[in-house]
């Protein structure tokens, strides 16, 4: 009997839901259609604050005057992130979508050069770090803890020790298996003394770290060039100008190091750049009296940058500690030559917003925009509401049919109790590359839609067919 009652209640609820859906106009349809287009994405259903204004920024870190950079302010105002504690943030749905797209791009670039993706624990045993000497060297930057048995761990800021121990455990590795390029995308932790700049400098962040194992120094340097080239390719695809600068090896160690920077005024690093030969270096690697380029003797200019990537040639610094060996062509054991390569995933997102955005609206690199298109129908009750609503609904379906790569990339702003201007302002804040508005020109004999191409600043009026044709050329990851 209880099962029957439960089934009846379920059927009653489903019937009520059907009546609710049948009362909705076609604009707000959110069920799967017969063509397999999937549900329409309605902005009103998104878990995304949409009513934020400059004087309503939620921040656990203090008042708005503590928002020290553009990306932090814009991401808070648009509801992309929300503070969870000093240096830690909730990443909300739009940000997670952008990050997942960025990770797909990174996967493509890393796997194109032979990278294999793994996942290592964030909880790292203290004995590995003591073996390398970094347990004491890293000092208070390490987030340390003990389990119930008194065993010590750290939350990994990087994984050189862990990955080298992993490879060393494979006792029968041959030179024919090298080079070995292992990478992961995972959370990292650093006990920053003063977290600031939102996602640019936090205690918890996402990073891609790759570790390479080669048969000799020359082969390791070749791999170093391959990864550096892949980094250049990644930033090129994102449309971001990036500077590769000589850098100190720091606590990671090794023989050679380069940083990848986005030149932005809020950057904490100072770079010396030669306009003539494109030499660049972090100023901390140059002597205080160095004013000319060591490569061409031309004058150096100084700029600021946000570090978004770092590469190291390590040699045998870690392989000698953990005995990461392979059998060489002569049948003898030999230590692997290593490199390590990092990309700040969440930092790239924030740095890109810092570099590309205006003061009051976000601009994403096109390939990682959370959604590509936002459709804005007219306000409820306006004279064009009924005709334009049908036009926008048909446009949504036509985009899905003609540009299948955009399925799941089009958002319908169904908050028709708000004016078009209000919703356009929100769309600017969230940074959709394309915003399509059904305004008064939707009532013309041949209806025209207003299309805002956000990343170029262009505004054009096109018929529905022209909008579809424009959007079919949009690339997504």
XYZ file of C-alpha atoms in Angstrom:
477
model
C 0.000 0.000 0.000
C 2.795 2.427 0.874
C 4.415 1.725 -2.501
C 1.111 2.439 -4.270
C 0.663 5.709 -2.386
C 4.203 6.734 -3.243
C 3.576 5.998 -6.930
C 0.319 7.995 -6.861
C 2.044 10.944 -5.237
C 4.775 10.763 -7.874
C 2.251 10.660 -10.723
C 0.358 13.577 -9.197
C 3.549 15.610 -8.941
C 4.445 14.788 -12.544
C 0.991 15.839 -13.727
C 1.304 19.120 -11.860
C 4.701 19.655 -13.422
C 3.262 18.970 -16.908
C 0.496 21.529 -16.302
C 3.133 24.037 -15.169
C 5.236 23.430 -18.272
C 2.267 23.597 -20.611
C 1.468 27.027 -19.228
C 4.896 28.328 -20.169
C 5.432 30.075 -23.468
C 7.712 28.428 -26.018
C 10.463 30.838 -24.982
C 10.819 29.179 -21.584
C 10.699 25.560 -22.739
C 13.304 23.551 -20.831
C 12.594 19.912 -21.769
C 14.518 17.748 -24.220
C 13.044 18.073 -27.698
C 12.641 15.418 -30.346
C 15.585 16.748 -32.344
C 17.941 15.892 -29.478
C 19.014 19.493 -28.945
C 18.886 19.103 -25.186
C 17.222 21.490 -22.718
C 17.252 25.218 -23.224
C 19.584 26.896 -20.761
C 17.579 29.513 -18.876
C 19.446 32.207 -17.002
C 16.809 32.317 -14.267
C 17.729 28.743 -13.363
C 21.459 29.346 -13.122
C 23.105 29.261 -9.707
C 24.673 32.616 -10.391
C 24.104 35.933 -8.569
C 22.648 38.351 -11.117
C 21.751 41.361 -9.000
C 25.176 42.510 -7.896
C 26.224 46.117 -8.191
C 29.408 47.982 -7.326
C 28.146 48.772 -3.816
C 26.961 45.214 -3.107
C 30.137 43.157 -3.445
C 30.123 40.250 -0.961
C 33.572 39.781 0.510
C 34.790 37.911 3.556
C 38.055 39.786 3.144
C 36.719 43.217 3.954
C 35.044 46.137 2.294
C 35.208 47.067 -1.380
C 38.297 49.211 -0.796
C 40.176 45.964 -0.138
C 39.508 44.770 -3.699
C 43.007 45.440 -4.933
C 42.770 44.468 -8.615
C 40.313 44.558 -11.501
C 39.924 40.802 -11.936
C 39.065 40.263 -8.271
C 36.473 43.052 -8.304
C 34.861 41.972 -11.579
C 34.712 38.291 -10.635
C 33.066 39.116 -7.318
C 30.599 41.548 -8.855
C 29.580 39.071 -11.572
C 29.135 36.248 -9.073
C 31.930 34.155 -10.555
C 33.656 33.573 -7.220
C 32.704 33.960 -3.578
C 35.164 34.141 -0.653
C 35.227 31.070 1.597
C 38.082 32.298 3.792
C 41.384 34.156 3.420
C 42.908 33.061 0.115
C 40.196 30.458 -0.583
C 37.224 30.873 -2.925
C 34.102 29.082 -4.007
C 34.320 28.770 -7.791
C 30.762 29.173 -9.070
C 29.308 27.519 -12.221
C 30.467 30.041 -14.834
C 34.030 29.934 -13.500
C 34.045 26.136 -13.355
C 32.920 25.983 -17.005
C 35.703 28.373 -18.034
C 38.250 26.375 -16.049
C 37.128 23.065 -17.571
C 37.544 24.545 -21.058
C 41.008 25.810 -20.171
C 41.947 22.358 -18.855
C 40.764 20.809 -22.151
C 43.045 23.214 -24.035
C 45.938 22.316 -21.737
C 45.228 18.601 -22.237
C 45.357 19.071 -26.002
C 48.711 20.872 -25.861
C 50.308 18.481 -23.345
C 49.103 15.320 -25.076
C 50.244 16.649 -28.467
C 53.842 16.441 -27.196
C 53.380 13.018 -25.574
C 52.073 13.967 -22.130
C 50.233 11.308 -20.124
C 47.753 12.459 -17.506
C 47.867 11.086 -13.976
C 46.520 12.155 -10.586
C 48.599 12.140 -7.417
C 47.379 12.639 -3.844
C 47.352 16.172 -2.437
C 48.363 14.655 0.915
C 52.141 14.157 0.714
C 54.139 12.184 3.343
C 56.707 14.268 5.207
C 59.435 11.646 4.717
C 59.529 12.325 0.964
C 60.063 16.035 1.585
C 62.658 15.351 4.257
C 64.550 13.122 1.841
C 64.840 15.991 -0.664
C 65.633 18.528 2.077
C 62.622 20.679 1.261
C 60.646 19.963 4.432
C 62.838 22.518 6.200
C 63.738 24.597 3.125
C 60.114 25.482 2.331
C 59.575 26.691 5.882
C 56.175 28.070 6.815
C 54.955 28.058 3.216
C 54.084 24.360 3.602
C 50.644 23.591 5.012
C 51.536 20.778 7.445
C 49.344 18.391 9.406
C 49.431 15.139 11.373
C 47.052 12.218 11.189
C 45.649 10.430 14.244
C 48.777 8.258 14.421
C 51.087 11.256 14.573
C 52.348 10.748 10.999
C 53.281 14.066 9.351
C 52.082 15.263 5.953
C 51.877 18.404 3.901
C 49.237 19.530 1.445
C 51.234 19.520 -1.768
C 52.236 22.871 -3.279
C 54.110 20.875 -5.946
C 54.868 17.187 -6.547
C 58.521 16.657 -7.515
C 59.137 14.256 -4.620
C 55.932 12.286 -5.125
C 56.300 11.776 -8.863
C 59.995 10.870 -8.648
C 59.248 8.266 -5.975
C 56.452 6.951 -8.209
C 58.761 6.542 -11.207
C 61.544 5.116 -9.023
C 59.168 2.366 -7.898
C 59.175 1.021 -11.484
C 62.366 -1.017 -11.227
C 62.394 -2.351 -14.784
C 62.102 0.899 -16.769
C 64.029 0.859 -20.055
C 65.543 3.709 -22.056
C 63.061 2.718 -24.777
C 60.230 3.980 -22.529
C 61.755 7.450 -22.311
C 61.068 10.320 -22.596
C 58.293 9.994 -20.048
C 56.043 13.059 -19.653
C 53.611 12.777 -16.749
C 51.250 15.604 -15.808
C 48.238 16.336 -13.671
C 45.761 19.157 -13.084
C 44.934 19.349 -9.415
C 44.507 21.545 -6.366
C 47.636 22.960 -4.764
C 48.130 24.562 -1.375
C 50.516 27.206 -0.067
C 50.357 28.993 3.248
C 50.543 32.490 1.789
C 51.328 34.999 4.549
C 49.132 37.619 2.855
C 46.674 36.239 0.287
C 45.512 38.952 -2.106
C 44.360 39.738 -5.638
C 41.600 37.122 -5.609
C 42.589 34.084 -7.673
C 45.979 35.602 -8.500
C 47.495 34.808 -5.111
C 45.608 32.417 -2.859
C 46.220 29.584 -0.439
C 44.354 27.041 -2.549
C 44.489 27.023 -6.337
C 44.420 24.783 -9.406
C 47.638 24.046 -11.259
C 48.864 21.898 -14.127
C 52.218 20.367 -13.221
C 54.210 18.160 -15.603
C 57.302 16.102 -14.751
C 59.556 14.712 -17.463
C 62.170 11.938 -17.417
C 64.818 11.673 -20.145
C 67.855 9.529 -20.928
C 70.426 12.349 -20.999
C 70.943 16.097 -20.638
C 70.551 16.781 -24.368
C 67.293 14.846 -24.529
C 65.992 16.660 -21.420
C 66.819 20.020 -22.990
C 64.971 18.968 -26.150
C 61.927 18.118 -24.021
C 62.328 21.495 -22.279
C 62.013 23.182 -25.661
C 58.963 21.080 -26.578
C 57.079 22.031 -23.415
C 58.056 25.689 -23.733
C 56.737 25.629 -27.296
C 53.486 24.041 -26.118
C 53.102 26.852 -23.575
C 53.570 29.437 -26.314
C 50.994 27.587 -28.412
C 48.505 27.573 -25.529
C 48.766 31.314 -24.903
C 48.591 31.954 -28.640
C 45.315 30.028 -28.872
C 43.991 32.057 -25.951
C 44.943 35.299 -27.686
C 47.121 36.356 -24.759
C 50.463 38.120 -25.142
C 52.956 36.228 -23.016
C 56.582 37.021 -22.129
C 59.066 34.184 -21.451
C 61.651 35.443 -18.981
C 64.812 33.965 -17.504
C 64.222 33.245 -13.831
C 65.808 31.940 -10.648
C 65.334 28.257 -9.785
C 64.227 29.059 -6.222
C 63.180 26.275 -3.869
C 62.423 23.902 -6.788
C 66.122 23.817 -7.708
C 67.831 22.638 -10.870
C 69.946 24.301 -13.553
C 67.656 26.343 -15.823
C 64.386 28.155 -15.231
C 62.009 30.372 -17.211
C 58.818 32.143 -16.189
C 55.862 32.901 -18.457
C 54.241 36.260 -17.706
C 51.240 38.228 -18.855
C 52.408 41.870 -18.877
C 49.840 43.569 -16.633
C 50.300 46.575 -14.340
C 49.009 44.745 -11.271
C 51.725 42.071 -11.692
C 53.997 41.530 -8.725
C 57.050 40.532 -10.793
C 59.378 43.060 -12.421
C 60.706 42.089 -15.831
C 63.641 43.508 -17.780
C 62.870 43.363 -21.507
C 64.966 44.230 -24.559
C 62.795 45.593 -27.425
C 65.545 44.832 -29.965
C 66.285 41.134 -29.475
C 63.317 40.132 -27.281
C 65.546 39.093 -24.373
C 63.649 39.146 -21.080
C 64.475 38.225 -17.508
C 63.050 38.593 -14.053
C 65.036 41.480 -12.573
C 65.919 39.330 -9.554
C 68.236 37.309 -11.836
C 70.176 40.380 -12.990
C 72.745 42.364 -11.092
C 71.640 45.721 -9.630
C 73.862 47.570 -12.109
C 72.636 45.647 -15.175
C 71.032 48.210 -17.503
C 71.940 46.765 -20.890
C 70.844 43.532 -22.523
C 73.464 40.750 -22.074
C 72.575 39.365 -25.514
C 72.778 42.481 -27.734
C 73.929 45.245 -25.351
C 70.780 47.240 -26.148
C 68.932 49.156 -23.412
C 66.577 47.226 -21.136
C 63.112 48.479 -20.274
C 61.209 47.414 -17.178
C 57.640 46.150 -17.062
C 55.435 44.287 -14.610
C 54.036 40.821 -15.150
C 51.763 38.179 -13.659
C 53.509 34.811 -13.605
C 51.202 32.210 -15.166
C 53.713 29.463 -15.962
C 57.159 28.241 -14.910
C 59.587 25.705 -16.411
C 62.635 24.064 -14.797
C 65.402 21.807 -16.053
C 66.172 19.804 -12.893
C 68.926 17.452 -14.004
C 69.284 14.633 -11.457
C 68.445 16.723 -8.363
C 65.471 14.518 -7.462
C 66.202 11.327 -9.396
C 69.463 10.926 -7.438
C 67.629 11.256 -4.102
C 64.933 8.704 -4.916
C 67.050 6.537 -7.229
C 64.804 7.011 -10.275
C 66.769 4.866 -12.719
C 66.327 3.256 -16.109
C 68.364 0.675 -17.993
C 70.358 2.393 -20.736
C 71.270 1.073 -24.204
C 74.323 -0.721 -22.716
C 72.208 -2.569 -20.167
C 73.484 -0.433 -17.300
C 71.460 1.500 -14.684
C 71.383 5.268 -15.258
C 69.695 8.162 -13.484
C 66.881 9.923 -15.343
C 67.334 13.580 -16.271
C 64.271 15.503 -15.120
C 62.298 18.654 -15.847
C 59.202 20.134 -14.229
C 56.678 22.499 -15.753
C 53.821 24.367 -14.103
C 50.806 26.339 -15.314
C 48.559 28.213 -12.890
C 45.099 27.247 -14.149
C 42.973 29.506 -11.952
C 45.646 32.186 -12.159
C 45.504 32.149 -15.989
C 41.742 32.773 -15.826
C 42.126 35.736 -13.463
C 45.171 37.110 -15.292
C 43.330 36.911 -18.633
C 40.432 38.889 -17.158
C 42.962 41.379 -15.787
C 44.599 41.765 -19.205
C 41.543 41.799 -21.488
C 38.685 43.350 -19.528
C 37.415 46.895 -19.259
C 36.883 48.431 -15.826
C 33.180 47.544 -15.742
C 32.841 44.364 -17.812
C 34.600 41.033 -18.199
C 36.206 39.955 -21.441
C 37.267 36.322 -21.682
C 39.579 34.673 -24.194
C 36.976 33.433 -26.680
C 37.798 29.736 -26.348
C 37.277 29.652 -22.572
C 34.238 31.934 -22.207
C 31.779 30.050 -19.955
C 29.030 30.411 -22.574
C 29.412 31.752 -26.107
C 25.993 33.319 -26.716
C 23.329 35.068 -24.638
C 19.878 35.643 -26.168
C 17.909 38.578 -24.738
C 14.174 38.716 -25.566
C 12.137 41.899 -24.943
C 10.616 42.891 -21.641
C 7.389 41.194 -20.682
C 4.378 43.292 -21.649
C 6.145 45.302 -24.338
C 4.437 45.542 -27.746
C 7.113 43.400 -29.382
C 7.110 40.748 -26.626
C 4.963 38.063 -28.298
C 6.448 38.232 -31.794
C 10.027 38.569 -30.575
C 9.665 35.745 -28.051
C 8.738 33.342 -30.840
C 11.616 34.662 -32.957
C 14.142 34.143 -30.150
C 12.832 30.644 -29.440
C 13.203 29.692 -33.097
C 16.680 31.256 -33.188
C 17.735 29.121 -30.215
C 16.682 25.955 -32.051
C 18.223 27.058 -35.364
C 21.589 27.691 -33.698
C 21.515 24.199 -32.179
C 20.671 22.685 -35.580
C 23.115 24.688 -37.725
C 25.982 25.021 -35.251
C 25.994 21.784 -33.222
C 29.288 22.802 -31.592
C 27.278 25.497 -29.765
C 24.841 23.085 -28.132
C 25.140 23.816 -24.439
C 26.838 27.150 -25.217
C 23.729 29.348 -25.648
C 21.988 30.922 -22.642
C 18.486 32.396 -22.833
C 17.996 35.352 -20.479
C 14.381 34.642 -19.624
C 14.218 37.247 -16.843
C 11.715 39.229 -18.911
C 10.485 41.214 -15.892
C 13.738 43.196 -16.329
C 14.426 45.729 -19.072
C 16.674 44.873 -21.994
C 19.166 47.489 -20.761
C 19.368 45.885 -17.330
C 19.979 42.440 -18.810
C 22.506 43.790 -21.310
C 24.469 45.261 -18.403
C 24.511 41.854 -16.710
C 25.573 40.211 -19.976
C 28.475 42.675 -20.220
C 29.523 41.794 -16.696
C 29.569 38.075 -17.445
C 31.440 38.503 -20.711
C 29.509 36.451 -23.277
C 31.365 36.853 -26.603
C 28.003 37.308 -28.399
C 24.817 38.922 -27.069
C 21.753 38.813 -29.341
C 18.915 41.218 -28.507
C 15.365 41.109 -29.835
C 14.307 44.755 -29.702
C 11.989 46.998 -31.737
C 13.554 46.001 -35.051
C 12.258 42.491 -34.446
C 8.844 43.841 -35.577
C 10.036 44.965 -39.016
C 8.755 43.205 -42.151
C 11.992 41.264 -42.118
C 12.840 41.023 -38.465
C 16.352 42.104 -37.471
C 18.190 41.230 -34.293
C 20.816 43.363 -32.582
C 24.091 41.452 -32.176
C 26.799 42.669 -29.798
C 30.190 41.138 -30.573
C 31.661 41.776 -27.163
C 35.320 40.990 -27.801
C 35.558 43.322 -30.819
C 33.138 46.017 -29.661
C 31.057 45.722 -32.848
C 27.258 46.008 -32.933
C 25.414 44.784 -36.047
C 21.777 44.232 -37.031
C 21.109 40.926 -38.773
C 18.107 38.827 -39.751
C 17.749 35.508 -37.980
C 19.489 33.687 -40.815
C 22.417 36.127 -40.646
C 22.800 35.559 -36.900
C 22.893 31.787 -37.432
C 25.460 32.164 -40.215
C 27.639 34.370 -37.998
C 27.538 31.905 -35.104
C 28.284 28.798 -37.166
C 31.886 30.016 -37.408
C 32.371 30.247 -33.628
C 35.003 27.828 -32.329
C 34.692 26.044 -28.993
C 36.985 23.656 -27.146
